[in-house]
Amino acid sequence: MIDLRDQTHCPTLEEVGELVRNGVFEKFCAVIKETYKTKEKIEFSSCSWERGWNIKFRKSGKNLCTIYPRESCFTVLVVVGNKEREAVEAMLPQCSLQVREIYDETKEENGQRWLMIPVEDEDSVYEDVLHLIEIRRKGGRSRE
């Protein structure tokens, strides 16, 4: 099994999937890749906040999300900036309690909230994360 803190070995997406051992991870990555016609970029982060390998999905120079893998689950980072704030706050009442709490508890810095959302199942949190990414991709315009 891979060690996410071993900077000498860049894991493949498949190796990360073996570590996560949760089919939701593979499905989530496939949905992002297919929906936005993008590929993953696996990078090593040396920051003290979340040191180790992570997976970034970018489109047109914009970071859609970053995935921090763990055993049996993963966390998705979605940045909500000034452009996205209005659309995100409009969708929050329909979001899961967990996503609403994460949004409310995340401090805004420099006009951004860095939402770290744990995903374990294909449930309302999973759907909320996909909707947040959609808003991020459209630069603040919601699906409606």
mmCIF file of C-alpha atoms in Angstrom:
data_model
loop_
_atom_site.group_PDB
_atom_site.id
_atom_site.type_symbol
_atom_site.label_atom_id
_atom_site.label_comp_id
_atom_site.label_asym_id
_atom_site.label_seq_id
_atom_site.Cartn_x
_atom_site.Cartn_y
_atom_site.Cartn_z
ATOM 1 C CA MET A 1 0.000 0.000 0.000
ATOM 2 C CA ILE A 2 1.186 3.514 -0.738
ATOM 3 C CA ASP A 3 2.298 6.060 1.845
ATOM 4 C CA LEU A 4 0.742 9.441 1.096
ATOM 5 C CA ARG A 5 3.577 11.184 2.938
ATOM 6 C CA ASP A 6 6.319 9.500 0.877
ATOM 7 C CA GLN A 7 7.420 12.288 -1.419
ATOM 8 C CA THR A 8 9.704 9.933 -3.396
ATOM 9 C CA HIS A 9 6.827 7.974 -4.983
ATOM 10 C CA CYS A 10 4.085 9.787 -6.887
ATOM 11 C CA PRO A 11 1.100 7.451 -6.733
ATOM 12 C CA THR A 12 -1.256 6.820 -9.617
ATOM 13 C CA LEU A 13 -4.959 7.498 -9.282
ATOM 14 C CA GLU A 14 -5.482 3.736 -9.118
ATOM 15 C CA GLU A 15 -3.016 3.399 -6.207
ATOM 16 C CA VAL A 16 -4.791 6.188 -4.367
ATOM 17 C CA GLY A 17 -8.087 4.370 -4.989
ATOM 18 C CA GLU A 18 -6.616 1.214 -3.430
ATOM 19 C CA LEU A 19 -5.697 3.217 -0.332
ATOM 20 C CA VAL A 20 -9.089 4.901 -0.067
ATOM 21 C CA ARG A 21 -10.909 1.562 -0.587
ATOM 22 C CA ASN A 22 -14.204 3.309 -1.227
ATOM 23 C CA GLY A 23 -15.914 3.066 -4.610
ATOM 24 C CA VAL A 24 -17.295 6.566 -4.131
ATOM 25 C CA PHE A 25 -13.758 7.904 -4.647
ATOM 26 C CA GLU A 26 -13.423 6.325 -8.095
ATOM 27 C CA LYS A 27 -16.933 7.415 -9.063
ATOM 28 C CA PHE A 28 -16.346 10.992 -7.868
ATOM 29 C CA CYS A 29 -13.105 11.271 -9.876
ATOM 30 C CA ALA A 30 -14.792 9.779 -12.957
ATOM 31 C CA VAL A 31 -17.701 12.225 -12.701
ATOM 32 C CA ILE A 32 -15.356 15.220 -12.451
ATOM 33 C CA LYS A 33 -13.216 13.995 -15.348
ATOM 34 C CA GLU A 34 -16.219 13.302 -17.586
ATOM 35 C CA THR A 35 -18.311 16.348 -16.682
ATOM 36 C CA TYR A 36 -15.489 18.872 -17.086
ATOM 37 C CA LYS A 37 -13.345 17.019 -19.647
ATOM 38 C CA THR A 38 -10.303 17.341 -17.421
ATOM 39 C CA LYS A 39 -7.579 15.106 -16.042
ATOM 40 C CA GLU A 40 -6.303 14.774 -12.540
ATOM 41 C CA LYS A 41 -3.005 16.257 -11.437
ATOM 42 C CA ILE A 42 -1.423 14.443 -8.515
ATOM 43 C CA GLU A 43 0.784 16.754 -6.457
ATOM 44 C CA PHE A 44 2.701 16.592 -3.214
ATOM 45 C CA SER A 45 1.845 19.296 -0.717
ATOM 46 C CA SER A 46 4.406 20.239 1.901
ATOM 47 C CA CYS A 47 2.095 22.584 3.769
ATOM 48 C CA SER A 48 1.581 21.839 7.429
ATOM 49 C CA TRP A 49 -2.212 21.945 7.008
ATOM 50 C CA GLU A 50 -2.461 18.808 4.842
ATOM 51 C CA ARG A 51 0.971 17.358 4.052
ATOM 52 C CA GLY A 52 1.054 14.564 1.466
ATOM 53 C CA TRP A 53 -0.196 13.621 -1.986
ATOM 54 C CA ASN A 54 -3.435 15.166 -3.215
ATOM 55 C CA ILE A 55 -5.386 15.200 -6.460
ATOM 56 C CA LYS A 56 -6.271 18.446 -8.201
ATOM 57 C CA PHE A 57 -8.801 18.934 -10.950
ATOM 58 C CA ARG A 58 -8.378 22.116 -12.985
ATOM 59 C CA LYS A 59 -10.288 23.527 -15.931
ATOM 60 C CA SER A 60 -9.368 26.623 -17.935
ATOM 61 C CA GLY A 61 -6.727 27.590 -15.369
ATOM 62 C CA LYS A 62 -9.164 27.383 -12.452
ATOM 63 C CA ASN A 63 -8.832 24.865 -9.648
ATOM 64 C CA LEU A 64 -12.226 23.131 -9.470
ATOM 65 C CA CYS A 65 -11.380 21.079 -6.397
ATOM 66 C CA THR A 66 -8.583 19.294 -4.574
ATOM 67 C CA ILE A 67 -9.040 15.816 -3.131
ATOM 68 C CA TYR A 68 -7.196 14.764 0.025
ATOM 69 C CA PRO A 69 -7.329 10.957 0.184
ATOM 70 C CA ARG A 70 -7.553 8.970 3.403
ATOM 71 C CA GLU A 71 -8.276 5.374 4.262
ATOM 72 C CA SER A 72 -11.976 4.619 3.525
ATOM 73 C CA CYS A 73 -12.884 8.225 2.718
ATOM 74 C CA PHE A 74 -11.590 11.432 1.187
ATOM 75 C CA THR A 75 -11.925 15.148 1.753
ATOM 76 C CA VAL A 76 -12.712 17.575 -1.044
ATOM 77 C CA LEU A 77 -11.503 21.158 -0.898
ATOM 78 C CA VAL A 78 -13.716 23.615 -2.775
ATOM 79 C CA VAL A 79 -12.808 27.289 -2.617
ATOM 80 C CA VAL A 80 -15.728 29.708 -2.529
ATOM 81 C CA GLY A 81 -14.586 33.146 -3.613
ATOM 82 C CA ASN A 82 -16.374 36.439 -4.092
ATOM 83 C CA LYS A 83 -17.665 35.368 -7.526
ATOM 84 C CA GLU A 84 -19.238 32.203 -6.136
ATOM 85 C CA ARG A 85 -20.486 33.492 -2.770
ATOM 86 C CA GLU A 86 -23.978 34.633 -3.845
ATOM 87 C CA ALA A 87 -24.809 31.417 -5.719
ATOM 88 C CA VAL A 88 -23.414 29.236 -2.917
ATOM 89 C CA GLU A 89 -25.312 31.086 -0.216
ATOM 90 C CA ALA A 90 -28.500 30.797 -2.313
ATOM 91 C CA MET A 91 -28.089 26.992 -2.497
ATOM 92 C CA LEU A 92 -27.122 26.497 1.181
ATOM 93 C CA PRO A 93 -30.698 26.145 2.519
ATOM 94 C CA GLN A 94 -31.117 23.044 0.305
ATOM 95 C CA CYS A 95 -27.748 21.569 1.346
ATOM 96 C CA SER A 96 -27.110 18.889 3.921
ATOM 97 C CA LEU A 97 -26.667 20.015 7.514
ATOM 98 C CA GLN A 98 -23.016 18.927 7.334
ATOM 99 C CA VAL A 99 -22.220 21.194 4.366
ATOM 100 C CA ARG A 100 -24.134 24.122 5.914
ATOM 101 C CA GLU A 101 -22.167 23.720 9.151
ATOM 102 C CA ILE A 102 -18.837 23.518 7.301
ATOM 103 C CA TYR A 103 -19.687 26.699 5.392
ATOM 104 C CA ASP A 104 -20.766 28.540 8.546
ATOM 105 C CA GLU A 105 -17.713 27.398 10.540
ATOM 106 C CA THR A 106 -15.163 28.194 7.821
ATOM 107 C CA LYS A 107 -13.721 31.642 8.296
ATOM 108 C CA GLU A 108 -13.527 33.898 5.285
ATOM 109 C CA GLU A 109 -10.040 35.128 4.497
ATOM 110 C CA ASN A 110 -9.159 37.442 1.622
ATOM 111 C CA GLY A 111 -12.686 37.060 0.238
ATOM 112 C CA GLN A 112 -12.525 33.243 0.174
ATOM 113 C CA ARG A 113 -13.744 30.292 2.191
ATOM 114 C CA TRP A 114 -11.775 27.076 1.822
ATOM 115 C CA LEU A 115 -14.368 24.385 2.427
ATOM 116 C CA MET A 116 -12.886 21.036 3.479
ATOM 117 C CA ILE A 117 -15.740 18.554 3.029
ATOM 118 C CA PRO A 118 -15.324 14.887 4.015
ATOM 119 C CA VAL A 119 -17.001 12.442 1.623
ATOM 120 C CA GLU A 120 -17.688 8.848 2.588
ATOM 121 C CA ASP A 121 -20.883 7.906 0.757
ATOM 122 C CA GLU A 122 -22.809 8.820 -2.360
ATOM 123 C CA ASP A 123 -25.296 10.863 -0.365
ATOM 124 C CA SER A 124 -26.481 14.456 -0.056
ATOM 125 C CA VAL A 125 -22.992 15.649 0.927
ATOM 126 C CA TYR A 126 -21.611 14.089 -2.267
ATOM 127 C CA GLU A 127 -24.309 15.848 -4.329
ATOM 128 C CA ASP A 128 -23.676 19.147 -2.523
ATOM 129 C CA VAL A 129 -19.961 18.952 -3.351
ATOM 130 C CA LEU A 130 -20.739 18.366 -7.028
ATOM 131 C CA HIS A 131 -23.065 21.375 -7.013
ATOM 132 C CA LEU A 132 -20.384 23.546 -5.348
ATOM 133 C CA ILE A 133 -17.907 22.495 -8.029
ATOM 134 C CA GLU A 134 -20.441 23.358 -10.725
ATOM 135 C CA ILE A 135 -20.871 26.844 -9.259
ATOM 136 C CA ARG A 136 -17.087 27.192 -9.051
ATOM 137 C CA ARG A 137 -16.726 26.168 -12.706
ATOM 138 C CA LYS A 138 -19.319 28.655 -13.861
ATOM 139 C CA GLY A 139 -17.737 31.483 -11.872
ATOM 140 C CA GLY A 140 -20.675 31.985 -9.548
ATOM 141 C CA ARG A 141 -23.579 31.175 -11.826
ATOM 142 C CA SER A 142 -25.742 28.370 -10.502
ATOM 143 C CA ARG A 143 -27.286 25.530 -12.555
ATOM 144 C CA GLU A 144 -30.712 27.091 -12.809
#
